[in-house]
Short mmCIF file of C-alpha atoms in Angstrom, two decimals:
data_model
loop_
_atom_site.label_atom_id
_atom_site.label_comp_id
_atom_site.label_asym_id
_atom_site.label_seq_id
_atom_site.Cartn_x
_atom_site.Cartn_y
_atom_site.Cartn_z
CA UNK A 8 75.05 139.66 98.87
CA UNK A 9 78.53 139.71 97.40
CA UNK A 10 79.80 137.04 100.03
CA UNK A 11 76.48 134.91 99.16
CA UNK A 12 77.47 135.11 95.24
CA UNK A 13 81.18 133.77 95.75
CA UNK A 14 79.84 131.01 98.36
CA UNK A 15 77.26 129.90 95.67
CA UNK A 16 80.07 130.43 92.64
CA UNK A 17 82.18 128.46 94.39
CA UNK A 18 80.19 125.19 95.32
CA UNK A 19 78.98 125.27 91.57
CA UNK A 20 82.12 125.36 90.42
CA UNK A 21 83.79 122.70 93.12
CA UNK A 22 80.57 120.33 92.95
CA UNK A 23 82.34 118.38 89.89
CA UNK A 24 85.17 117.65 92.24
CA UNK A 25 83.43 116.14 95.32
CA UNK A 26 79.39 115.54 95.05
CA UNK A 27 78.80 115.43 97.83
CA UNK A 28 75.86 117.47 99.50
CA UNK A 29 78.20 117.96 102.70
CA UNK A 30 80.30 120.82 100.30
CA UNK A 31 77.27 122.85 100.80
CA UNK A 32 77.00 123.11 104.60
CA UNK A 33 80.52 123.63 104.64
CA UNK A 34 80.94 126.60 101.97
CA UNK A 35 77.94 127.95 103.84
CA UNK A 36 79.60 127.51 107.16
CA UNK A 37 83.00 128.81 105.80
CA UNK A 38 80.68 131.88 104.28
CA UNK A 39 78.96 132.90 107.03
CA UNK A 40 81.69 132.63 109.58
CA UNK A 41 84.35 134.96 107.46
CA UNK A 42 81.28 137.66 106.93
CA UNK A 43 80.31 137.20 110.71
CA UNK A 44 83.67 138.11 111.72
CA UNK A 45 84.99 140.66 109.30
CA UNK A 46 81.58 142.45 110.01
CA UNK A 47 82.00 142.30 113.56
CA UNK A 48 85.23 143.42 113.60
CA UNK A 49 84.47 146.51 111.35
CA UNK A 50 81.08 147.19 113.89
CA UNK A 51 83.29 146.50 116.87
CA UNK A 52 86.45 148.23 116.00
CA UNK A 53 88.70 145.32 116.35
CA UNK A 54 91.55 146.36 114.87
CA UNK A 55 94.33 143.91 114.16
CA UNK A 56 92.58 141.75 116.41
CA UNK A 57 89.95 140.45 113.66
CA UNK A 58 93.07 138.67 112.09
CA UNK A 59 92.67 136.67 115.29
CA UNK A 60 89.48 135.95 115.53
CA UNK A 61 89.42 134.94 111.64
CA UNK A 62 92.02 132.31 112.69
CA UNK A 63 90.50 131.39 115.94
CA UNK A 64 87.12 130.46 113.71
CA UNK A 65 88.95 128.62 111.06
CA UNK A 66 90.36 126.38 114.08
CA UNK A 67 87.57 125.72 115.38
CA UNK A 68 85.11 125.15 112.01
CA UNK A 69 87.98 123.04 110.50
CA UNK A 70 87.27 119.11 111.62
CA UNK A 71 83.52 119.61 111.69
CA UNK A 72 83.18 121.13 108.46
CA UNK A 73 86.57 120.23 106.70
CA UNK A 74 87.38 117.15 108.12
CA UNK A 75 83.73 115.48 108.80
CA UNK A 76 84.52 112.05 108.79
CA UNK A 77 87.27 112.35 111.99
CA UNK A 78 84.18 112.78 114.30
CA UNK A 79 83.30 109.11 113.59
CA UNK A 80 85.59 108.10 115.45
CA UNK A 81 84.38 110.28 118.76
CA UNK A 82 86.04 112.68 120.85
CA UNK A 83 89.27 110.95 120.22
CA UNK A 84 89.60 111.64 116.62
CA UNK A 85 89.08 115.33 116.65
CA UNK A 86 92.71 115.81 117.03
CA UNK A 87 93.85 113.60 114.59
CA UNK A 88 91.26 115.27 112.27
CA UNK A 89 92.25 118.82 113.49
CA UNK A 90 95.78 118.06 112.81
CA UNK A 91 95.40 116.45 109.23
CA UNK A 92 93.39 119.61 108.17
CA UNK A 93 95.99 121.63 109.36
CA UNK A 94 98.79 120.39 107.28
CA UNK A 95 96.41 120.06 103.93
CA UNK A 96 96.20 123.60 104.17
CA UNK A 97 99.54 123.71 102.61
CA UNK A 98 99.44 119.83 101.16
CA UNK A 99 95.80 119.30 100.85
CA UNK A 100 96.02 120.61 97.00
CA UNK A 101 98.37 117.31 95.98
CA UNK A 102 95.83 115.07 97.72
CA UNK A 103 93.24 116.53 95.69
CA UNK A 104 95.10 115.78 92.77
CA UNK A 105 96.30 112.80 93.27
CA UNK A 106 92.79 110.96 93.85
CA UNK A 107 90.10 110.00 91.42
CA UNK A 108 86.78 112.04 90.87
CA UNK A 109 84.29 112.36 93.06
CA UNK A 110 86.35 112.51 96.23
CA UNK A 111 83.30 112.85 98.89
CA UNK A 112 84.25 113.42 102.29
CA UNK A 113 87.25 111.20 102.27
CA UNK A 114 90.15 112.29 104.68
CA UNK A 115 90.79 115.90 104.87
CA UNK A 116 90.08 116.91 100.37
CA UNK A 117 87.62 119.65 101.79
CA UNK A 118 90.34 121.53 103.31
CA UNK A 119 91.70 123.26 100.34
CA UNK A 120 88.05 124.30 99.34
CA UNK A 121 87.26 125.60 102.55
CA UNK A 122 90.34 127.32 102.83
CA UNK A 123 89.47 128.93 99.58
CA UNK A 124 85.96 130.14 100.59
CA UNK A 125 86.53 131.26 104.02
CA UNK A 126 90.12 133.47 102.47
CA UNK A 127 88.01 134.73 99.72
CA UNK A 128 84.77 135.93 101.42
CA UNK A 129 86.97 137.37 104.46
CA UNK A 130 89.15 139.51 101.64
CA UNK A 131 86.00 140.41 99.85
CA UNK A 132 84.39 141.83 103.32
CA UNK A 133 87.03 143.89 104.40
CA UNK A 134 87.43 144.98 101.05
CA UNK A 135 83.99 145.86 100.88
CA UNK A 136 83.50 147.68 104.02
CA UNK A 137 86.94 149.47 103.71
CA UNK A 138 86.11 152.36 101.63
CA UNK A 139 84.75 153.90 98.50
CA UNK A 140 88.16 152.88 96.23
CA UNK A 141 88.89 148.90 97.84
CA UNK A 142 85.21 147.92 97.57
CA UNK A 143 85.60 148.04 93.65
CA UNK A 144 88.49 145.11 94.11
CA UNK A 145 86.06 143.80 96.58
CA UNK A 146 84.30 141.13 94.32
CA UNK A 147 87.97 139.94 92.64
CA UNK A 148 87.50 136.90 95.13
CA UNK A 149 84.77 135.72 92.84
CA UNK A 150 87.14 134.73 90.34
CA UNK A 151 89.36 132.51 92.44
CA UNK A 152 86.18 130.42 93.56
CA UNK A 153 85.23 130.02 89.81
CA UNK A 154 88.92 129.05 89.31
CA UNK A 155 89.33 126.45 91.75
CA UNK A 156 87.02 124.49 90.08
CA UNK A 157 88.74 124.78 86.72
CA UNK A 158 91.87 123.89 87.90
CA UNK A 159 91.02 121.14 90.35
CA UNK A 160 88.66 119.66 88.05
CA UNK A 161 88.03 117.40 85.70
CA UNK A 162 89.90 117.30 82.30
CA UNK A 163 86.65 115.99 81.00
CA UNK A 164 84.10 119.32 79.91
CA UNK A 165 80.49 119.05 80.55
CA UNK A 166 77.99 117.66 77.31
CA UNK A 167 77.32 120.12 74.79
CA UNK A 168 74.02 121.55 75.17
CA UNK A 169 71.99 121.93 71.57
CA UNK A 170 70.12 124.99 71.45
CA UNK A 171 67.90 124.58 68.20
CA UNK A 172 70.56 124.94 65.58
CA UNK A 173 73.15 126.09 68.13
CA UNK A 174 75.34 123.88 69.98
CA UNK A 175 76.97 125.37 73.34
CA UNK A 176 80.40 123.44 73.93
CA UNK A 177 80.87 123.18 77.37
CA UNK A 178 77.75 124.91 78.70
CA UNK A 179 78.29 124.46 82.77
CA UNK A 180 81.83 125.66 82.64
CA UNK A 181 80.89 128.54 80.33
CA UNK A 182 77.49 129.45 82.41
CA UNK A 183 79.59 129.47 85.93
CA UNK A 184 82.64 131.60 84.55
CA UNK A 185 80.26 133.91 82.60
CA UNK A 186 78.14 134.58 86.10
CA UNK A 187 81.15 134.98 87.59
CA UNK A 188 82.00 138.34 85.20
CA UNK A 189 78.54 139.08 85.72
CA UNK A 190 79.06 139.56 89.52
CA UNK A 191 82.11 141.28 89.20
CA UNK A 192 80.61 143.80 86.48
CA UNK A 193 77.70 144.53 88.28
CA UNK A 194 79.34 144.40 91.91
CA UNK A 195 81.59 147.52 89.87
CA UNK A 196 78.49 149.13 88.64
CA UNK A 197 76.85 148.98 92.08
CA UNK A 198 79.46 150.79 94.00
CA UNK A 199 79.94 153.60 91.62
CA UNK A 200 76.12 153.93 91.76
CA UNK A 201 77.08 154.12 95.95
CA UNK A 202 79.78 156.59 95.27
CA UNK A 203 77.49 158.70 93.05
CA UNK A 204 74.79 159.10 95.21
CA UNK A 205 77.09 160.02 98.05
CA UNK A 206 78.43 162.98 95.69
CA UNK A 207 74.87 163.85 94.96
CA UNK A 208 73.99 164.75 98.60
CA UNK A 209 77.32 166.93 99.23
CA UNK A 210 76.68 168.79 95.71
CA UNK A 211 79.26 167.10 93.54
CA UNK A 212 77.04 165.38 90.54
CA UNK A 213 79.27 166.12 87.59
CA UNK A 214 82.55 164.74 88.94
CA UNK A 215 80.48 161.48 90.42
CA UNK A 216 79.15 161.12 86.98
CA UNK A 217 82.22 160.71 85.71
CA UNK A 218 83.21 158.10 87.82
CA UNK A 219 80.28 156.37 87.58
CA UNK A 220 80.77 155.98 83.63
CA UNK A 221 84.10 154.78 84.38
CA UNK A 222 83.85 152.16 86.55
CA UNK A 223 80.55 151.31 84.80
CA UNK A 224 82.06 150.64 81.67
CA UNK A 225 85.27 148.72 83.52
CA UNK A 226 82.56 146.26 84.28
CA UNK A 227 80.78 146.48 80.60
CA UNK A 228 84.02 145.72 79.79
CA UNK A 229 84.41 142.83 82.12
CA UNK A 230 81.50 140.91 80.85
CA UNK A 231 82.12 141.62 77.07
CA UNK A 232 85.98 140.18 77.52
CA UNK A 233 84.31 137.49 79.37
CA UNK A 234 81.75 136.38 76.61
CA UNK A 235 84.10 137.02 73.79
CA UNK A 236 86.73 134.36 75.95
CA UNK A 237 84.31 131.90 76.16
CA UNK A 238 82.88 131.93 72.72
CA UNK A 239 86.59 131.78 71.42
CA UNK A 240 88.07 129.18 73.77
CA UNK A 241 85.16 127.02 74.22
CA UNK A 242 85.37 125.17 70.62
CA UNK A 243 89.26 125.16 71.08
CA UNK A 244 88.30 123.51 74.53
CA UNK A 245 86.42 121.12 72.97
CA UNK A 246 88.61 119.93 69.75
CA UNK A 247 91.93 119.56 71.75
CA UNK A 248 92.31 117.34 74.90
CA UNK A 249 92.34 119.22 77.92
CA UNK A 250 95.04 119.16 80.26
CA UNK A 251 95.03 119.87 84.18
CA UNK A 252 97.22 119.50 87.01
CA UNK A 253 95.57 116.24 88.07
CA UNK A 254 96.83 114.80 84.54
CA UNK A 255 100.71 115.32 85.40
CA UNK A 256 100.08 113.62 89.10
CA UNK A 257 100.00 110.15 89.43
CA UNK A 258 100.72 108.10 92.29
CA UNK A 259 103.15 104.88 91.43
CA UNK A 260 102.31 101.81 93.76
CA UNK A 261 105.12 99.57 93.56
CA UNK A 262 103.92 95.84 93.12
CA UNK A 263 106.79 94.66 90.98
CA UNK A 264 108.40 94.26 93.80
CA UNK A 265 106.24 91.67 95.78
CA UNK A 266 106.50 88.29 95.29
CA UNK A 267 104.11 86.40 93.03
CA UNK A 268 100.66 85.70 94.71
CA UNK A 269 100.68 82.10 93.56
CA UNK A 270 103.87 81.77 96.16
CA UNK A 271 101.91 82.93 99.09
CA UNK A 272 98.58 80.47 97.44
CA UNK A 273 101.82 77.63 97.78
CA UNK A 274 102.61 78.42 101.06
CA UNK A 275 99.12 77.86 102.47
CA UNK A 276 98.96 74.58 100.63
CA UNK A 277 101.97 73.27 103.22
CA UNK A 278 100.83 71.37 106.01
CA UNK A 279 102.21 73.41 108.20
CA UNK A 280 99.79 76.26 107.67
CA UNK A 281 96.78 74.64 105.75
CA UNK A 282 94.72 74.72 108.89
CA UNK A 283 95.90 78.33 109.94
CA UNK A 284 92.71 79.90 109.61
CA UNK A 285 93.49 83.37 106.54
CA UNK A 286 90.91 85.98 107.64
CA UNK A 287 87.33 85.82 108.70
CA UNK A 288 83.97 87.49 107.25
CA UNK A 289 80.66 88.23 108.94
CA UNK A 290 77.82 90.54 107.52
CA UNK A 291 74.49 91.08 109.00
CA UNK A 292 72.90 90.74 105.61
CA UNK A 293 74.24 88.69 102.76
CA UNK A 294 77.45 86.81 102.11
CA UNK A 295 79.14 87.05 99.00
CA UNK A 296 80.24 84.25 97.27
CA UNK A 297 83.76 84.52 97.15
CA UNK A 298 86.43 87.20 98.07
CA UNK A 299 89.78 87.86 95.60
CA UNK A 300 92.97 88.56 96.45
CA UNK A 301 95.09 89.35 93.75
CA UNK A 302 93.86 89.38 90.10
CA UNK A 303 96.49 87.77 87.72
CA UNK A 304 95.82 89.17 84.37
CA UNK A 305 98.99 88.95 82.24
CA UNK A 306 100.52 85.92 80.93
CA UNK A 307 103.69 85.34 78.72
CA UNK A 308 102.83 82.36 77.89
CA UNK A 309 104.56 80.67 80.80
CA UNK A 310 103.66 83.01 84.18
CA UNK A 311 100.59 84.81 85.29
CA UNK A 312 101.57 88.36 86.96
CA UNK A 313 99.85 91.69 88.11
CA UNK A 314 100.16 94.20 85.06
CA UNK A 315 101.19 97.43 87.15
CA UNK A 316 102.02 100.51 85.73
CA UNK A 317 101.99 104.17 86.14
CA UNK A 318 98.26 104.55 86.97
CA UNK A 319 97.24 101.18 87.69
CA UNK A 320 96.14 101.11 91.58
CA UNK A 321 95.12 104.71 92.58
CA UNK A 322 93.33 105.92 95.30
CA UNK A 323 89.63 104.98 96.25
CA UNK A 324 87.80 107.71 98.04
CA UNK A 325 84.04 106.98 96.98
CA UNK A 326 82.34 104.27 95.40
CA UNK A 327 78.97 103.57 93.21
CA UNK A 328 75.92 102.21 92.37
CA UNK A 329 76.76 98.09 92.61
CA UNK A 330 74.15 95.05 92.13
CA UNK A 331 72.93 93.33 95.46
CA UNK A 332 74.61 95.44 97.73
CA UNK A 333 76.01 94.10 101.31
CA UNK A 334 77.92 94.89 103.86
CA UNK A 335 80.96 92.56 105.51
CA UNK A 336 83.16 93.02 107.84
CA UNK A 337 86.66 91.39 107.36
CA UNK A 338 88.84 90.48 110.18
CA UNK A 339 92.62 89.39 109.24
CA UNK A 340 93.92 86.62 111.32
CA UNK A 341 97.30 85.06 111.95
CA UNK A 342 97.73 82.80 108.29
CA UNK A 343 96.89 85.83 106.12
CA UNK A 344 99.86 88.83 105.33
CA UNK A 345 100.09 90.19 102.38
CA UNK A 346 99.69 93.94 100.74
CA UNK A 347 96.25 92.40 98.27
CA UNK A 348 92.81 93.16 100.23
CA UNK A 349 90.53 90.50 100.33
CA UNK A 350 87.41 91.92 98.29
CA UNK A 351 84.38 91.57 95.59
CA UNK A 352 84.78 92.82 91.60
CA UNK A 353 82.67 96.15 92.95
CA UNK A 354 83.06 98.04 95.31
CA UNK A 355 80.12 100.21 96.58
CA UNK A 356 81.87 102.73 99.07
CA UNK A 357 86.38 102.89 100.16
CA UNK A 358 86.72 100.05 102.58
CA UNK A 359 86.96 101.52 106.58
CA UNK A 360 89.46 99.95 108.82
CA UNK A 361 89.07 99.69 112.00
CA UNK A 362 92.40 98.42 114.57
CA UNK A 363 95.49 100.04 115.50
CA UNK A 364 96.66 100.77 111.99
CA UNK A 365 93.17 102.03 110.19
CA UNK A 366 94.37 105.45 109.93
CA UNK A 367 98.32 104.15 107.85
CA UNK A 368 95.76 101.12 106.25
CA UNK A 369 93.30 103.98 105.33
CA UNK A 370 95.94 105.92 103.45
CA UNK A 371 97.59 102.92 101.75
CA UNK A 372 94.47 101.55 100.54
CA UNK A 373 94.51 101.79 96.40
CA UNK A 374 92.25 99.92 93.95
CA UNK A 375 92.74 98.71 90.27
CA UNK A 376 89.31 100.01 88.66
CA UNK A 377 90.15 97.72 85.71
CA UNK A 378 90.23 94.36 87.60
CA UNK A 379 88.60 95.27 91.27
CA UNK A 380 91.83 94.32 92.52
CA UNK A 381 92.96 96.53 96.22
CA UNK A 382 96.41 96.68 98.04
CA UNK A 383 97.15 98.00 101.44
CA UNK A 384 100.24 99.28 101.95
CA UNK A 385 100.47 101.44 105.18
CA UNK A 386 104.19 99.18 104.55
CA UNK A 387 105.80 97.10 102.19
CA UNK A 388 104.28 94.27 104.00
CA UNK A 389 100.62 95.34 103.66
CA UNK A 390 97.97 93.60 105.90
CA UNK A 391 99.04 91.37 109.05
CA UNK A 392 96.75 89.93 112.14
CA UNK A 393 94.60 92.36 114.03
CA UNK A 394 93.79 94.28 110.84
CA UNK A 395 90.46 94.47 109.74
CA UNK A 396 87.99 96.65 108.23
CA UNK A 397 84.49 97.12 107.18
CA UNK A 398 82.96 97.59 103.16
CA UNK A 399 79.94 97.43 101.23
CA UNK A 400 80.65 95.89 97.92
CA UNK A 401 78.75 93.84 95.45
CA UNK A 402 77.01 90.16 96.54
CA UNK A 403 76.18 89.36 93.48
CA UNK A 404 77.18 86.08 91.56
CA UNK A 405 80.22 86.19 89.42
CA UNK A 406 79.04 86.55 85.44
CA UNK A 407 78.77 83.35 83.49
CA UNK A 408 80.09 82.70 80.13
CA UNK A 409 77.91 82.73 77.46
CA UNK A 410 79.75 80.14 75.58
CA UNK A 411 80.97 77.08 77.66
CA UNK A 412 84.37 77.19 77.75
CA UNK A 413 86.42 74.56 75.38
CA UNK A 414 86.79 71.11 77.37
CA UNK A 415 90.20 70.52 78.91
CA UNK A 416 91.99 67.15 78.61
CA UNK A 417 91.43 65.23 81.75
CA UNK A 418 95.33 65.02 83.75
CA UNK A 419 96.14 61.18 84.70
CA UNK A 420 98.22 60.77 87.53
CA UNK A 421 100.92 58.54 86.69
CA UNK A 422 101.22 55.26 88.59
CA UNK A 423 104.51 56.34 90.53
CA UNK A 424 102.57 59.49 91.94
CA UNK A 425 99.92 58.12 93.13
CA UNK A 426 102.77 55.66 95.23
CA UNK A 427 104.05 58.83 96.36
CA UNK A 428 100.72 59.83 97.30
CA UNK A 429 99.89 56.83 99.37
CA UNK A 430 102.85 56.90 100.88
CA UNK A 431 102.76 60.19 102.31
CA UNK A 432 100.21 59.53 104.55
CA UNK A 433 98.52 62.33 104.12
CA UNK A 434 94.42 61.26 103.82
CA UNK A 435 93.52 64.56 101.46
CA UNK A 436 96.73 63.66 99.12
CA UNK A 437 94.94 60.29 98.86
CA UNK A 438 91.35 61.18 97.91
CA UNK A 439 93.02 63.24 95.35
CA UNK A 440 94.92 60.28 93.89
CA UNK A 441 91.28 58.68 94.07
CA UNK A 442 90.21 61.21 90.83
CA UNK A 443 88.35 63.77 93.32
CA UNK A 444 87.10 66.58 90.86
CA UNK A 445 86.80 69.17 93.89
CA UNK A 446 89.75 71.43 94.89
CA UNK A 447 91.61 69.61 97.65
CA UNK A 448 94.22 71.52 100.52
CA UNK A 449 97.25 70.80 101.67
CA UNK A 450 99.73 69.52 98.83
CA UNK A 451 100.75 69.77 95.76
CA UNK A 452 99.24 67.01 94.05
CA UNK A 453 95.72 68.12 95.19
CA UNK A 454 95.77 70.97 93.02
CA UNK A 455 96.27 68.96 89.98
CA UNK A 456 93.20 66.39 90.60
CA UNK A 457 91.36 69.63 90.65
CA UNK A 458 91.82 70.30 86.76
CA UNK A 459 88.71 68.94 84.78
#
């Protein structure tokens, strides 16, 4: 029952972190697998060899539970998968970190929680079935489950909860720790009851007794420290900002250092590459309208940049509810390189590459949540020909002003352009001297017939 309560503590506690409904097959894989073994190993007489076999399981329960979305890819990604788990075991707590809540499945952020429950219900087995004086340590576990959750978590606490003319500050985090002292305090109360009765049929009441009071009132004791904690930190918890290790961690993507979009956008005007086909899109269902690259929203009054900053583009592992949800699939072809990810405004689910590069692309794939703008930057170079990948994102129409926007000053083209123009021989630079109020390709000048 003990190993049941710290399984159950701990997806509770950890559900904040990844909603996702595969955390509960895999703390109840993780829980029953450490009891299995410990408790064969104790029946069995194992010895030193249960250490063995407790590693031997965690091997082999690590992709499927751990690392679920490897076996997408087949047989073949099983050892990719087995050995990304195995190095989040000691780096797997910075990944957690460093991505925004809910993480999901994505890579290998259930490592660290299974880690956690299979360590803890193992300890608090062998513990357990050691003897009379390490089964009282035996439920300790319980509080590193709870604490995972704290720590890893959110800085944002749950809704107060009115009660009447009472108002509960933080009620989830309060209810999981204080069922956490609960287990401990009775888990105490239930083994001296064990070592009482065990005196009582070899004669030895009195000194039982006394243990019994003891260690019942250690776990009394428990449970009172516990309540008076939470009724004393919660308002504190509540009137001050709170601050965990996922505050302190950001991940800095460089873009200062790319060259302004608008170059590239120049580039493809040139001849030379205007019929260089960018990237293609297919969906089954619906197309959206139009994809964005880049989203330039500063201006100095002169140039339109990327604001980047500390925080800006962060990781991406699970999406949301979006209007008119599709599904594309974009293939990058031979005019298109860049690190800016052809997508929507909303994003419904992390893109999935596919191609020699998805796993680096998969990594280096952040997203401004402010703009909808995404970067891939397995390199400094981002995306190149071959890459592709596959996303469900939003198909529906880009919002309209309320308001139609002020009028803008039709732009003449001066006599000696429009020469130029003719003279170029160019037939798209000439129905642009012609007044053509669609966007043309392929020079310069077309861009400015384009203006209203």
């Amino acid at each position: 029952m003990l190993a049941v309560a710290i399984g159950i503590l701990a997806a509770v506690a950890a559900w904040p972190i990844y909603r996702s409904e595969h955390l509960w097959l895999l703390i109840a894989g993780a829980t029953g697998a450490a009891y299995g073994v410990v408790l064969a190993g104790r029946l069995w007489r194992w010895g030193s060899f249960t250490a063995g076999a407790l590693l031997l399981g965690f091997v082999v329960l690590l992709v499927p539970l751990a690392v679920p979305d490897a076996l997408l890819s087949g047989a073949a990604g099983i050892p990719r998968g087995l050995g990304d788990g195995l190095a989040a075991v000691a780096l797997g707590w910075k990944q957690v970190l460093t991505l925004t809540l809910p993480l999901g499945t994505y890579q290998a952020v259930l490592v660290p929680v299974f880690v956690l429950v299979y360590a803890s219900v193992a300890a608090s087995t062998w513990l357990a079935l050691r003897d009379a004086k390490s089964a009282v340590w035996a439920a300790l576990p319980a509080a590193a489950a709870v604490g995972y959750g704290t720590v890893f978590g959110p800085a944002e606490l749950s809704e107060p909860l009115l009660l009447g003319s009472v108002t509960v500050t933080a009620p989830r985090e309060l209810a999981v720790w204080i069922a956490a002292g609960i287990v401990i305090a009775c888990w105490i109360s239930w083994t001296s009851g064990a070592a009482r009765r065990a005196a009582l049929r070899l004669g030895r009441e009195s000194r039982a007794r006394r243990r019994s009071v003891t260690r019942g009132a250690i776990g009394a004791g428990i449970v009172v420290l516990a309540l008076s904690a939470a009724a004393v930190l919660a308002p504190a918890a509540a009137t001050t900002p709170r601050s965990v290790p996922r505050d302190r961690i950001d991940p800095v993507v460089v873009v200062r250092e790319q060259t302004s979009p608008l170059a590239s956008y120049r580039v493809w005007k040139r001849d030379a590459a205007f019929e260089a086909p960018l990237f293609t899109v297919s969906s089954a269902g619906k197309l959206p309208g139009r994809l964005r690259l880049a989203v330039l929203d500063h201006s100095n009054g002169i140039d339109f940049t990327v604001s980047v900053g500390p925080g800006t583009f962060t990781r991406y592992p699970s999406g949301g509810t979006v209007a008119d949800p599709t599904q594309i699939r974009v293939e990058i072809a031979a005019g298109y390189s860049g690190i800016w990810v052809p997508l929507t405004t909303e994003l419904a689910a992390t893109p999935r590459f596919a191609g020699p590069r998805a796993a680096e692309l998969s990594d280096g794939f952040y997203l401004d949540r402010d703009t909808g703008a995404g970067i891939a930057v397995p390199t400094a170079a981002g995306l190149r020909s071959g890459d592709e990948y596959t996303v469900e994102l939003s198909a529906a129409p880009d919002a309209q002003l309320g308001v139609p926007p002020h009028a803008l000053p039709r732009i003449l083209i001066s006599p000696s352009s429009r020469n130029w123009i003719a003279g170029s021989g160019n037939s798209r630079c000439r129905r642009a001297a012609r007044g053509s109020r669609q966007q043309s390709s392929g020079c310069a000048s077309a861009a400015i017939s384009a203006m209203p």
